[in-house]
Amino acid sequence: MGSSVTEDTSRVTARSFPMIIDGQAHLTEAKSPVRNPATGDLVGYSPICDAATLDAAVAAANAAQIAWALTSDQERKDACAKISAIISEHASELAELLTREQGKPMKGLGSEFELGGASAWAGYNSTLEMPVKVLKDGVDGRIEQHRTPVGVVGSITPWNWPVLIAIWHIAPAIRAGNAVVIKPSPYTPLSTLRLVELINEVLPKGLVNSVAGDGDVGAMMSSHDGISKIVFTGSTATGKKIMKSSAGNLKRLTLELGGNDAGIILDDCDPATIAEGVFWGAFINSGQTCAALKRLYVPDNLYDSMCAELVKLAEGVPMKNGLDEGSALGPLQNQMQLDIVSSLVEDAKACGARILTGGAPLQGPGYFYPVTLVADIKPGARLVDEEQFGTALPIIRYTDIEEAIADANRLDVGLAASVWSPDKERARAVAERIEAGTVYINQHGVLDPSVPFGGIKGSGIGVEFGIEGLQANTDIKIYNFAAD
Ligand code: NAD
């Protein structure tokens, strides 16, 4: 193990960020550079965890878990409140680091927004109650239902909203009496490593441990017998691998996976009124959001005017380095994502679709792909059927609402969807027929810490947030007293 937790040194350019294991900073000889996706500049170095170091992190978590499982509800609530407070205190430092490694703008729906959400989610968990339920209390005995901690929670996170998703995993696990080992994405590890360093200033050592590395480290976690639950946010393909490799000790699983959210506009909408909501529902975080609007269905009578309104917005939105003043959209986060978006748009062109704006990567440094609106595209084209997770939106024309509903439900994912109409009851009637974990009406992608969130079909298993998300970090334990 290396030196103990250090003071705020994260502003020093290109420093090595340590993993925190049992409250101690741990650097490794092998390290991996993390670069700003807007410029290619070096942001810092991530350590690379090996099997022995993962074992040490899991052992530290299991040791801390024993005492933590005996703490009162109040102590666990206080811990969440402390996490919330330390995030707020260091929000500007963390936001800058997040922008530098992830690419999103500092302002608007960018890093400061993400840090605000992280603090709010931790704070929300500090308010949650899990009272004992008395199922029976009478002459024939008394039965109590308790919620006990699952044990050590292994958290594996993606690169799109890394700090917010880390807190979505950590806060309810801690509130429920568990310890955590978290592994961030190798694309954006630094803000999470720093977050865990800060959390270790206010929580008992060993309760929240960080490890860093690629999918191999995630795979070791999902098959590790010292981990009782995996909470994973990422792609459906990886979720399926985790499900297979976690069978050894029957791990509990929460899987928040990919989506391909349909947005269906009904024929009584006013395009000018809804365009902004549709646009940001699709392009928040440069489209790299699990529950972003990824397929837009527009009726014949509104098709041309809806396209025109969206083009107006697309061409006015400033896309630049997230550190620059006035940036509203940043680059895609990595070369792989740029290649996916480029290839889906090229395929759309080859299928005869019409590019209304954008359509090719921007010249110069960084993974910038302009907002790209693709019209006259048909179901079956890859841009419609596959998750683009980036700045390209297919706009599909429909004549009969039955076609749009059938196509929205055709794919094997079901994270979220939206229906747009001034007539809420008409919208609700369509929403009732859409297969998704959340159906928004006249908005898309809004999240709330008190509202359960999760996907159906290939979009996941279980929910996060709300009391149900907290309970997913517990087992049910029954005390069954015989009659006197
Ligand atoms: P990814 O699945 O490639 O990686 C996610 C994490 O899993 C990373 O930390 C990665 O290192 C790790 N990993 C890779 N292989 C692994 C393995 N075999 N075992 C265990 N862990 C492994 O996903 P990504 O590219 O980082 O994120 C994009 C995807 O995540 C998109 O599909 C998106 O829709 C989805 N996502 C979903 C939600 C949600 O809440 N549903 C939120 C954000 C992102």
mmCIF file of C-alpha atoms in Angstrom, residues 53-420:
data_model
loop_
_atom_site.group_PDB
_atom_site.id
_atom_site.type_symbol
_atom_site.label_atom_id
_atom_site.label_comp_id
_atom_site.label_asym_id
_atom_site.label_seq_id
_atom_site.Cartn_x
_atom_site.Cartn_y
_atom_site.Cartn_z
ATOM 1 C CA THR A 53 -5.086 -5.471 -5.204
ATOM 2 C CA LEU A 54 -8.732 -6.232 -5.932
ATOM 3 C CA ASP A 55 -8.586 -8.957 -3.279
ATOM 4 C CA ALA A 56 -7.203 -6.380 -0.828
ATOM 5 C CA ALA A 57 -10.021 -3.947 -1.655
ATOM 6 C CA VAL A 58 -12.675 -6.631 -1.236
ATOM 7 C CA ALA A 59 -11.104 -7.797 2.040
ATOM 8 C CA ALA A 60 -11.039 -4.211 3.370
ATOM 9 C CA ALA A 61 -14.687 -3.760 2.398
ATOM 10 C CA ASN A 62 -15.695 -7.007 4.088
ATOM 11 C CA ALA A 63 -13.830 -6.031 7.261
ATOM 12 C CA ALA A 64 -15.469 -2.567 7.347
ATOM 13 C CA GLN A 65 -18.859 -4.058 6.552
ATOM 14 C CA ILE A 66 -18.979 -6.025 9.829
ATOM 15 C CA ALA A 67 -19.014 -2.895 11.990
ATOM 16 C CA TRP A 68 -21.081 -0.872 9.512
ATOM 17 C CA ALA A 69 -23.863 -3.465 9.476
ATOM 18 C CA LEU A 70 -24.249 -2.919 13.239
ATOM 19 C CA THR A 71 -24.658 0.885 12.974
ATOM 20 C CA SER A 72 -27.947 2.642 13.547
ATOM 21 C CA ASP A 73 -30.105 4.079 10.788
ATOM 22 C CA GLN A 74 -29.119 7.530 12.034
ATOM 23 C CA GLU A 75 -25.395 6.841 11.600
ATOM 24 C CA ARG A 76 -25.970 5.625 8.047
ATOM 25 C CA LYS A 77 -28.139 8.639 7.241
ATOM 26 C CA ASP A 78 -25.450 10.917 8.655
ATOM 27 C CA ALA A 79 -22.873 9.222 6.417
ATOM 28 C CA CYS A 80 -24.970 10.014 3.325
ATOM 29 C CA ALA A 81 -25.366 13.609 4.505
ATOM 30 C CA LYS A 82 -21.574 13.835 4.894
ATOM 31 C CA ILE A 83 -21.067 12.502 1.359
ATOM 32 C CA SER A 84 -23.530 15.108 0.090
ATOM 33 C CA ALA A 85 -21.729 17.892 1.955
ATOM 34 C CA ILE A 86 -18.205 16.953 0.856
ATOM 35 C CA ILE A 87 -19.338 16.816 -2.773
ATOM 36 C CA SER A 88 -20.811 20.310 -2.453
ATOM 37 C CA GLU A 89 -17.640 21.613 -0.787
ATOM 38 C CA HIS A 90 -15.475 20.285 -3.618
ATOM 39 C CA ALA A 91 -17.999 20.783 -6.424
ATOM 40 C CA SER A 92 -15.932 23.227 -8.475
ATOM 41 C CA GLU A 93 -12.764 21.121 -8.289
ATOM 42 C CA LEU A 94 -14.661 17.934 -9.205
ATOM 43 C CA ALA A 95 -16.628 19.670 -11.978
ATOM 44 C CA GLU A 96 -13.461 20.922 -13.637
ATOM 45 C CA LEU A 97 -11.814 17.506 -13.434
ATOM 46 C CA LEU A 98 -14.978 15.912 -14.835
ATOM 47 C CA THR A 99 -15.086 18.320 -17.777
ATOM 48 C CA ARG A 100 -11.418 17.758 -18.496
ATOM 49 C CA GLU A 101 -11.696 13.983 -18.625
ATOM 50 C CA GLN A 102 -15.283 13.555 -19.902
ATOM 51 C CA GLY A 103 -15.611 16.541 -22.225
ATOM 52 C CA LYS A 104 -19.001 17.905 -21.149
ATOM 53 C CA PRO A 105 -19.471 21.675 -20.653
ATOM 54 C CA MET A 106 -18.935 23.119 -17.190
ATOM 55 C CA LYS A 107 -22.256 25.010 -17.282
ATOM 56 C CA GLY A 108 -25.818 24.255 -18.409
ATOM 57 C CA LEU A 109 -26.568 20.538 -18.322
ATOM 58 C CA GLY A 110 -22.864 19.770 -17.846
ATOM 59 C CA SER A 111 -20.429 19.136 -15.006
ATOM 60 C CA GLU A 112 -21.795 21.615 -12.453
ATOM 61 C CA PHE A 113 -25.255 20.145 -13.043
ATOM 62 C CA GLU A 114 -23.835 16.620 -12.581
ATOM 63 C CA LEU A 115 -22.125 17.541 -9.311
ATOM 64 C CA GLY A 116 -25.325 19.230 -8.068
ATOM 65 C CA GLY A 117 -27.187 16.005 -8.851
ATOM 66 C CA ALA A 118 -24.585 13.870 -7.080
ATOM 67 C CA SER A 119 -24.871 15.940 -3.906
ATOM 68 C CA ALA A 120 -28.677 15.930 -4.118
ATOM 69 C CA TRP A 121 -28.863 12.152 -4.584
ATOM 70 C CA ALA A 122 -26.591 11.509 -1.594
ATOM 71 C CA GLY A 123 -28.643 13.991 0.443
ATOM 72 C CA TYR A 124 -31.871 12.267 -0.563
ATOM 73 C CA ASN A 125 -30.527 8.934 0.708
ATOM 74 C CA SER A 126 -29.856 10.587 4.059
ATOM 75 C CA THR A 127 -33.620 11.149 4.408
ATOM 76 C CA LEU A 128 -34.813 7.632 3.652
ATOM 77 C CA GLU A 129 -36.415 5.414 6.269
ATOM 78 C CA MET A 130 -36.571 1.617 6.233
ATOM 79 C CA PRO A 131 -38.886 0.830 9.142
ATOM 80 C CA VAL A 132 -39.441 -2.711 10.392
ATOM 81 C CA LYS A 133 -42.730 -4.050 9.039
ATOM 82 C CA VAL A 134 -44.869 -5.947 11.521
ATOM 83 C CA LEU A 135 -46.651 -8.533 9.392
ATOM 84 C CA LYS A 136 -48.560 -10.151 12.213
ATOM 85 C CA ASP A 137 -48.925 -9.420 15.940
ATOM 86 C CA GLY A 138 -51.559 -11.351 17.838
ATOM 87 C CA VAL A 139 -52.468 -14.409 19.823
ATOM 88 C CA ASP A 140 -50.917 -16.675 17.219
ATOM 89 C CA GLY A 141 -47.518 -14.933 17.339
ATOM 90 C CA ARG A 142 -45.596 -11.980 15.940
ATOM 91 C CA ILE A 143 -43.784 -11.706 12.634
ATOM 92 C CA GLU A 144 -41.413 -8.855 11.801
ATOM 93 C CA GLN A 145 -39.889 -8.131 8.404
ATOM 94 C CA HIS A 146 -36.469 -6.446 8.562
ATOM 95 C CA ARG A 147 -34.186 -5.174 5.818
ATOM 96 C CA THR A 148 -30.597 -6.337 6.311
ATOM 97 C CA PRO A 149 -27.526 -5.220 4.328
ATOM 98 C CA VAL A 150 -26.573 -7.477 1.410
ATOM 99 C CA GLY A 151 -22.849 -7.247 2.253
ATOM 100 C CA VAL A 152 -20.198 -5.810 -0.035
ATOM 101 C CA VAL A 153 -21.545 -4.036 -3.105
ATOM 102 C CA GLY A 154 -19.385 -3.998 -6.233
ATOM 103 C CA SER A 155 -20.137 -0.955 -8.382
ATOM 104 C CA ILE A 156 -19.126 -0.804 -12.051
ATOM 105 C CA THR A 157 -19.783 2.476 -13.862
ATOM 106 C CA PRO A 158 -19.694 3.931 -17.413
ATOM 107 C CA TRP A 159 -18.095 7.083 -18.826
ATOM 108 C CA ASN A 160 -21.079 9.282 -19.616
ATOM 109 C CA TRP A 161 -22.177 10.587 -16.172
ATOM 110 C CA PRO A 162 -19.399 9.067 -14.074
ATOM 111 C CA VAL A 163 -19.723 11.024 -10.823
ATOM 112 C CA LEU A 164 -23.516 11.022 -10.720
ATOM 113 C CA ILE A 165 -23.725 7.299 -11.451
ATOM 114 C CA ALA A 166 -21.028 6.560 -8.843
ATOM 115 C CA ILE A 167 -23.190 8.285 -6.237
ATOM 116 C CA TRP A 168 -26.322 6.473 -7.496
ATOM 117 C CA HIS A 169 -24.449 3.276 -6.607
ATOM 118 C CA ILE A 170 -22.566 4.326 -3.448
ATOM 119 C CA ALA A 171 -25.168 6.324 -1.483
ATOM 120 C CA PRO A 172 -27.973 3.716 -1.218
ATOM 121 C CA ALA A 173 -25.415 0.955 -0.574
ATOM 122 C CA ILE A 174 -23.998 2.904 2.396
ATOM 123 C CA ARG A 175 -27.452 3.944 3.614
ATOM 124 C CA ALA A 176 -28.501 0.284 3.656
ATOM 125 C CA GLY A 177 -25.466 -0.781 5.753
ATOM 126 C CA ASN A 178 -23.127 -2.102 3.063
ATOM 127 C CA ALA A 179 -19.510 -1.437 2.117
ATOM 128 C CA VAL A 180 -18.528 -0.644 -1.482
ATOM 129 C CA VAL A 181 -15.798 -1.404 -3.996
ATOM 130 C CA ILE A 182 -16.242 0.841 -7.040
ATOM 131 C CA LYS A 183 -14.602 0.557 -10.447
ATOM 132 C CA PRO A 184 -15.078 3.503 -12.821
ATOM 133 C CA SER A 185 -14.758 3.312 -16.595
ATOM 134 C CA PRO A 186 -11.137 3.445 -17.822
ATOM 135 C CA TYR A 187 -12.204 6.391 -20.045
ATOM 136 C CA THR A 188 -13.213 8.606 -17.083
ATOM 137 C CA PRO A 189 -11.684 7.188 -13.894
ATOM 138 C CA LEU A 190 -10.153 10.312 -12.366
ATOM 139 C CA SER A 191 -13.239 12.133 -11.081
ATOM 140 C CA THR A 192 -14.427 8.935 -9.379
ATOM 141 C CA LEU A 193 -10.993 8.240 -7.861
ATOM 142 C CA ARG A 194 -10.956 11.781 -6.475
ATOM 143 C CA LEU A 195 -14.576 11.431 -5.274
ATOM 144 C CA VAL A 196 -13.695 8.292 -3.308
ATOM 145 C CA GLU A 197 -10.607 10.026 -1.897
ATOM 146 C CA LEU A 198 -12.904 12.777 -0.587
ATOM 147 C CA ILE A 199 -15.512 10.348 0.736
ATOM 148 C CA ASN A 200 -12.738 8.656 2.710
ATOM 149 C CA GLU A 201 -12.143 11.918 4.552
ATOM 150 C CA VAL A 202 -15.592 11.678 6.126
ATOM 151 C CA LEU A 203 -16.459 7.959 6.290
ATOM 152 C CA PRO A 204 -14.809 5.130 8.255
ATOM 153 C CA LYS A 205 -11.906 3.550 6.399
ATOM 154 C CA GLY A 206 -12.633 0.560 4.236
ATOM 155 C CA LEU A 207 -16.277 1.461 3.694
ATOM 156 C CA VAL A 208 -15.812 2.904 0.198
ATOM 157 C CA ASN A 209 -12.857 1.561 -1.797
ATOM 158 C CA SER A 210 -11.896 2.356 -5.378
ATOM 159 C CA VAL A 211 -10.191 0.148 -7.923
ATOM 160 C CA ALA A 212 -9.298 1.183 -11.471
ATOM 161 C CA GLY A 213 -8.863 -0.662 -14.726
ATOM 162 C CA ASP A 214 -10.692 -1.951 -17.741
ATOM 163 C CA GLY A 215 -13.267 -4.682 -18.285
ATOM 164 C CA ASP A 216 -10.940 -7.358 -16.908
ATOM 165 C CA VAL A 217 -11.138 -5.762 -13.461
ATOM 166 C CA GLY A 218 -14.931 -5.578 -13.807
ATOM 167 C CA ALA A 219 -15.006 -9.242 -14.769
ATOM 168 C CA MET A 220 -12.880 -10.158 -11.723
ATOM 169 C CA MET A 221 -15.329 -8.228 -9.545
ATOM 170 C CA SER A 222 -18.388 -9.936 -10.957
ATOM 171 C CA SER A 223 -16.950 -13.389 -10.255
ATOM 172 C CA HIS A 224 -15.439 -12.463 -6.841
ATOM 173 C CA ASP A 225 -16.859 -14.475 -3.948
ATOM 174 C CA GLY A 226 -16.234 -11.627 -1.505
ATOM 175 C CA ILE A 227 -18.735 -9.396 -3.306
ATOM 176 C CA SER A 228 -22.426 -10.001 -2.591
ATOM 177 C CA LYS A 229 -24.039 -7.676 -5.109
ATOM 178 C CA ILE A 230 -23.070 -5.993 -8.344
ATOM 179 C CA VAL A 231 -24.699 -2.728 -9.346
ATOM 180 C CA PHE A 232 -23.752 -2.077 -12.937
ATOM 181 C CA THR A 233 -24.518 0.764 -15.319
ATOM 182 C CA GLY A 234 -23.349 0.242 -18.866
ATOM 183 C CA SER A 235 -24.074 -1.601 -22.068
ATOM 184 C CA THR A 236 -26.473 -4.512 -22.456
ATOM 185 C CA ALA A 237 -23.662 -6.697 -23.825
ATOM 186 C CA THR A 238 -21.542 -6.189 -20.687
ATOM 187 C CA GLY A 239 -24.610 -6.620 -18.466
ATOM 188 C CA LYS A 240 -25.167 -10.084 -19.941
ATOM 189 C CA LYS A 241 -21.526 -11.045 -19.263
ATOM 190 C CA ILE A 242 -21.837 -9.855 -15.661
ATOM 191 C CA MET A 243 -25.004 -11.863 -15.194
ATOM 192 C CA LYS A 244 -23.214 -15.019 -16.327
ATOM 193 C CA SER A 245 -20.038 -14.523 -14.313
ATOM 194 C CA SER A 246 -21.825 -13.523 -11.099
ATOM 195 C CA ALA A 247 -23.645 -16.849 -10.736
ATOM 196 C CA GLY A 248 -20.891 -18.439 -8.583
ATOM 197 C CA ASN A 249 -22.099 -17.001 -5.278
ATOM 198 C CA LEU A 250 -25.594 -16.027 -6.522
ATOM 199 C CA LYS A 251 -24.849 -12.307 -6.425
ATOM 200 C CA ARG A 252 -27.723 -9.873 -6.236
ATOM 201 C CA LEU A 253 -27.766 -7.763 -9.389
ATOM 202 C CA THR A 254 -28.998 -4.351 -10.381
ATOM 203 C CA LEU A 255 -28.324 -3.816 -14.074
ATOM 204 C CA GLU A 256 -29.012 -0.433 -15.686
ATOM 205 C CA LEU A 257 -28.275 -1.061 -19.332
ATOM 206 C CA GLY A 258 -28.562 0.535 -22.738
ATOM 207 C CA GLY A 259 -31.721 1.836 -24.334
ATOM 208 C CA ASN A 260 -33.032 3.125 -27.630
ATOM 209 C CA ASP A 261 -35.742 5.477 -26.415
ATOM 210 C CA ALA A 262 -38.542 6.322 -28.831
ATOM 211 C CA GLY A 263 -40.133 9.768 -28.777
ATOM 212 C CA ILE A 264 -43.569 9.837 -30.400
ATOM 213 C CA ILE A 265 -45.062 13.166 -31.423
ATOM 214 C CA LEU A 266 -48.844 13.163 -31.819
ATOM 215 C CA ASP A 267 -50.492 15.066 -34.653
ATOM 216 C CA ASP A 268 -51.960 17.829 -32.462
ATOM 217 C CA CYS A 269 -48.562 19.176 -31.297
ATOM 218 C CA ASP A 270 -47.155 22.593 -32.092
ATOM 219 C CA PRO A 271 -43.572 21.900 -33.272
ATOM 220 C CA ALA A 272 -42.304 25.329 -32.202
ATOM 221 C CA THR A 273 -43.571 24.738 -28.657
ATOM 222 C CA ILE A 274 -42.071 21.292 -28.162
ATOM 223 C CA ALA A 275 -38.870 21.562 -30.228
ATOM 224 C CA GLU A 276 -36.623 22.637 -27.381
ATOM 225 C CA GLY A 277 -37.802 19.836 -25.068
ATOM 226 C CA VAL A 278 -37.338 17.275 -27.838
ATOM 227 C CA PHE A 279 -33.910 18.661 -28.763
ATOM 228 C CA TRP A 280 -32.452 18.548 -25.235
ATOM 229 C CA GLY A 281 -34.186 15.220 -24.560
ATOM 230 C CA ALA A 282 -32.088 13.867 -27.422
ATOM 231 C CA PHE A 283 -28.835 15.798 -27.154
ATOM 232 C CA ILE A 284 -28.186 16.294 -23.425
ATOM 233 C CA ASN A 285 -24.538 15.335 -22.785
ATOM 234 C CA SER A 286 -24.045 15.151 -26.566
ATOM 235 C CA GLY A 287 -26.565 12.296 -26.703
ATOM 236 C CA GLN A 288 -24.414 10.131 -24.416
ATOM 237 C CA THR A 289 -27.172 9.483 -21.940
ATOM 238 C CA CYS A 290 -28.880 6.166 -21.305
ATOM 239 C CA ALA A 291 -32.376 7.643 -21.219
ATOM 240 C CA ALA A 292 -31.949 10.124 -24.084
ATOM 241 C CA LEU A 293 -34.460 10.337 -26.929
ATOM 242 C CA LYS A 294 -32.822 8.218 -29.650
ATOM 243 C CA ARG A 295 -35.569 7.695 -32.278
ATOM 244 C CA LEU A 296 -38.087 10.433 -33.091
ATOM 245 C CA TYR A 297 -41.462 9.497 -34.659
ATOM 246 C CA VAL A 298 -43.245 12.417 -36.342
ATOM 247 C CA PRO A 299 -46.649 12.339 -38.112
ATOM 248 C CA ASP A 300 -47.024 13.378 -41.769
ATOM 249 C CA ASN A 301 -48.798 16.654 -40.998
ATOM 250 C CA LEU A 302 -45.971 17.932 -38.766
ATOM 251 C CA TYR A 303 -42.956 16.294 -40.391
ATOM 252 C CA ASP A 304 -41.495 19.220 -42.301
ATOM 253 C CA SER A 305 -42.177 21.836 -39.626
ATOM 254 C CA MET A 306 -40.778 19.633 -36.832
ATOM 255 C CA CYS A 307 -37.609 19.000 -38.855
ATOM 256 C CA ALA A 308 -37.238 22.727 -39.526
ATOM 257 C CA GLU A 309 -37.592 23.649 -35.830
ATOM 258 C CA LEU A 310 -34.973 21.075 -34.811
ATOM 259 C CA VAL A 311 -32.533 22.208 -37.510
ATOM 260 C CA LYS A 312 -32.865 25.795 -36.234
ATOM 261 C CA LEU A 313 -31.897 24.674 -32.720
ATOM 262 C CA ALA A 314 -29.104 22.368 -33.927
ATOM 263 C CA GLU A 315 -27.455 25.088 -35.957
ATOM 264 C CA GLY A 316 -27.561 27.585 -33.068
ATOM 265 C CA VAL A 317 -26.111 25.408 -30.332
ATOM 266 C CA PRO A 318 -22.451 26.093 -29.460
ATOM 267 C CA MET A 319 -20.405 22.872 -29.511
ATOM 268 C CA LYS A 320 -16.908 23.370 -28.122
ATOM 269 C CA ASN A 321 -14.367 22.417 -25.488
ATOM 270 C CA GLY A 322 -16.337 22.047 -22.257
ATOM 271 C CA LEU A 323 -13.878 24.375 -20.495
ATOM 272 C CA ASP A 324 -14.644 27.212 -22.937
ATOM 273 C CA GLU A 325 -17.116 29.910 -22.003
ATOM 274 C CA GLY A 326 -20.492 29.388 -23.665
ATOM 275 C CA SER A 327 -20.021 25.730 -24.555
ATOM 276 C CA ALA A 328 -23.416 23.974 -24.558
ATOM 277 C CA LEU A 329 -22.344 20.634 -26.043
ATOM 278 C CA GLY A 330 -18.944 18.979 -25.799
ATOM 279 C CA PRO A 331 -17.253 16.314 -27.900
ATOM 280 C CA LEU A 332 -18.075 12.636 -27.864
ATOM 281 C CA GLN A 333 -16.070 11.032 -25.109
ATOM 282 C CA ASN A 334 -13.847 8.664 -27.067
ATOM 283 C CA GLN A 335 -12.761 7.422 -30.468
ATOM 284 C CA MET A 336 -14.900 4.286 -30.184
ATOM 285 C CA GLN A 337 -18.062 6.373 -29.734
ATOM 286 C CA LEU A 338 -17.085 8.696 -32.592
ATOM 287 C CA ASP A 339 -16.624 5.649 -34.833
ATOM 288 C CA ILE A 340 -20.033 4.235 -33.837
ATOM 289 C CA VAL A 341 -21.864 7.500 -34.571
ATOM 290 C CA SER A 342 -19.957 7.996 -37.852
ATOM 291 C CA SER A 343 -20.705 4.492 -39.050
ATOM 292 C CA LEU A 344 -24.421 4.703 -38.198
ATOM 293 C CA VAL A 345 -24.730 8.011 -40.071
ATOM 294 C CA GLU A 346 -22.794 6.641 -43.086
ATOM 295 C CA ASP A 347 -25.124 3.625 -43.136
ATOM 296 C CA ALA A 348 -28.149 5.966 -43.036
ATOM 297 C CA LYS A 349 -26.762 7.891 -46.026
ATOM 298 C CA ALA A 350 -26.230 4.614 -47.893
ATOM 299 C CA CYS A 351 -29.875 3.682 -47.180
ATOM 300 C CA GLY A 352 -31.017 6.905 -48.890
ATOM 301 C CA ALA A 353 -31.751 8.961 -45.762
ATOM 302 C CA ARG A 354 -31.499 12.759 -45.935
ATOM 303 C CA ILE A 355 -28.986 14.623 -43.710
ATOM 304 C CA LEU A 356 -30.674 17.849 -42.598
ATOM 305 C CA THR A 357 -27.649 19.174 -40.717
ATOM 306 C CA GLY A 358 -24.265 17.791 -39.619
ATOM 307 C CA GLY A 359 -23.303 14.419 -41.055
ATOM 308 C CA ALA A 360 -19.516 14.185 -40.633
ATOM 309 C CA PRO A 361 -16.987 14.617 -37.804
ATOM 310 C CA LEU A 362 -15.647 18.152 -37.309
ATOM 311 C CA GLN A 363 -12.098 18.830 -38.481
ATOM 312 C CA GLY A 364 -9.440 19.556 -35.877
ATOM 313 C CA PRO A 365 -8.535 18.022 -32.543
ATOM 314 C CA GLY A 366 -11.066 16.238 -30.349
ATOM 315 C CA TYR A 367 -13.888 13.795 -30.913
ATOM 316 C CA PHE A 368 -16.382 16.428 -32.092
ATOM 317 C CA TYR A 369 -19.350 15.198 -34.121
ATOM 318 C CA PRO A 370 -21.887 17.957 -34.855
ATOM 319 C CA VAL A 371 -25.568 17.593 -34.063
ATOM 320 C CA THR A 372 -26.830 15.511 -36.975
ATOM 321 C CA LEU A 373 -30.509 15.262 -37.895
ATOM 322 C CA VAL A 374 -31.386 12.455 -40.277
ATOM 323 C CA ALA A 375 -34.733 12.575 -42.113
ATOM 324 C CA ASP A 376 -36.529 10.132 -44.429
ATOM 325 C CA ILE A 377 -34.994 7.209 -42.590
ATOM 326 C CA LYS A 378 -36.852 3.925 -42.197
ATOM 327 C CA PRO A 379 -37.083 1.393 -39.380
ATOM 328 C CA GLY A 380 -34.466 -1.280 -40.031
ATOM 329 C CA ALA A 381 -31.699 1.250 -40.742
ATOM 330 C CA ARG A 382 -28.924 0.830 -38.177
ATOM 331 C CA LEU A 383 -29.324 4.400 -36.868
ATOM 332 C CA VAL A 384 -32.908 3.528 -35.909
ATOM 333 C CA ASP A 385 -32.331 0.007 -34.632
ATOM 334 C CA GLU A 386 -29.024 0.406 -32.763
ATOM 335 C CA GLU A 387 -28.233 2.693 -29.845
ATOM 336 C CA GLN A 388 -26.195 5.617 -31.283
ATOM 337 C CA PHE A 389 -25.273 7.150 -27.884
ATOM 338 C CA GLY A 390 -24.156 10.338 -29.559
ATOM 339 C CA THR A 391 -25.071 13.413 -31.558
ATOM 340 C CA ALA A 392 -27.205 11.900 -34.332
ATOM 341 C CA LEU A 393 -30.992 11.598 -34.312
ATOM 342 C CA PRO A 394 -33.127 9.650 -36.820
ATOM 343 C CA ILE A 395 -36.485 11.334 -37.546
ATOM 344 C CA ILE A 396 -38.977 8.732 -38.731
ATOM 345 C CA ARG A 397 -42.177 9.710 -40.557
ATOM 346 C CA TYR A 398 -45.431 7.934 -39.703
ATOM 347 C CA THR A 399 -48.949 8.082 -41.094
ATOM 348 C CA ASP A 400 -50.899 5.988 -38.601
ATOM 349 C CA ILE A 401 -50.117 6.089 -34.862
ATOM 350 C CA GLU A 402 -50.341 2.276 -34.817
ATOM 351 C CA GLU A 403 -47.189 2.153 -36.988
ATOM 352 C CA ALA A 404 -45.282 4.348 -34.525
ATOM 353 C CA ILE A 405 -46.389 2.323 -31.475
ATOM 354 C CA ALA A 406 -45.520 -0.979 -33.146
ATOM 355 C CA ASP A 407 -42.111 0.297 -34.202
ATOM 356 C CA ALA A 408 -41.353 1.813 -30.791
ATOM 357 C CA ASN A 409 -41.997 -1.622 -29.228
ATOM 358 C CA ARG A 410 -40.206 -3.629 -31.915
ATOM 359 C CA LEU A 411 -36.727 -3.548 -30.342
ATOM 360 C CA ASP A 412 -35.481 -5.720 -27.478
ATOM 361 C CA VAL A 413 -34.768 -2.753 -25.168
ATOM 362 C CA GLY A 414 -37.150 -0.676 -23.040
ATOM 363 C CA LEU A 415 -35.484 1.952 -20.870
ATOM 364 C CA ALA A 416 -37.616 5.078 -21.405
ATOM 365 C CA ALA A 417 -39.822 6.662 -24.082
ATOM 366 C CA SER A 418 -41.844 9.840 -24.492
ATOM 367 C CA VAL A 419 -45.177 10.862 -25.968
ATOM 368 C CA TRP A 420 -45.821 14.477 -26.925
#
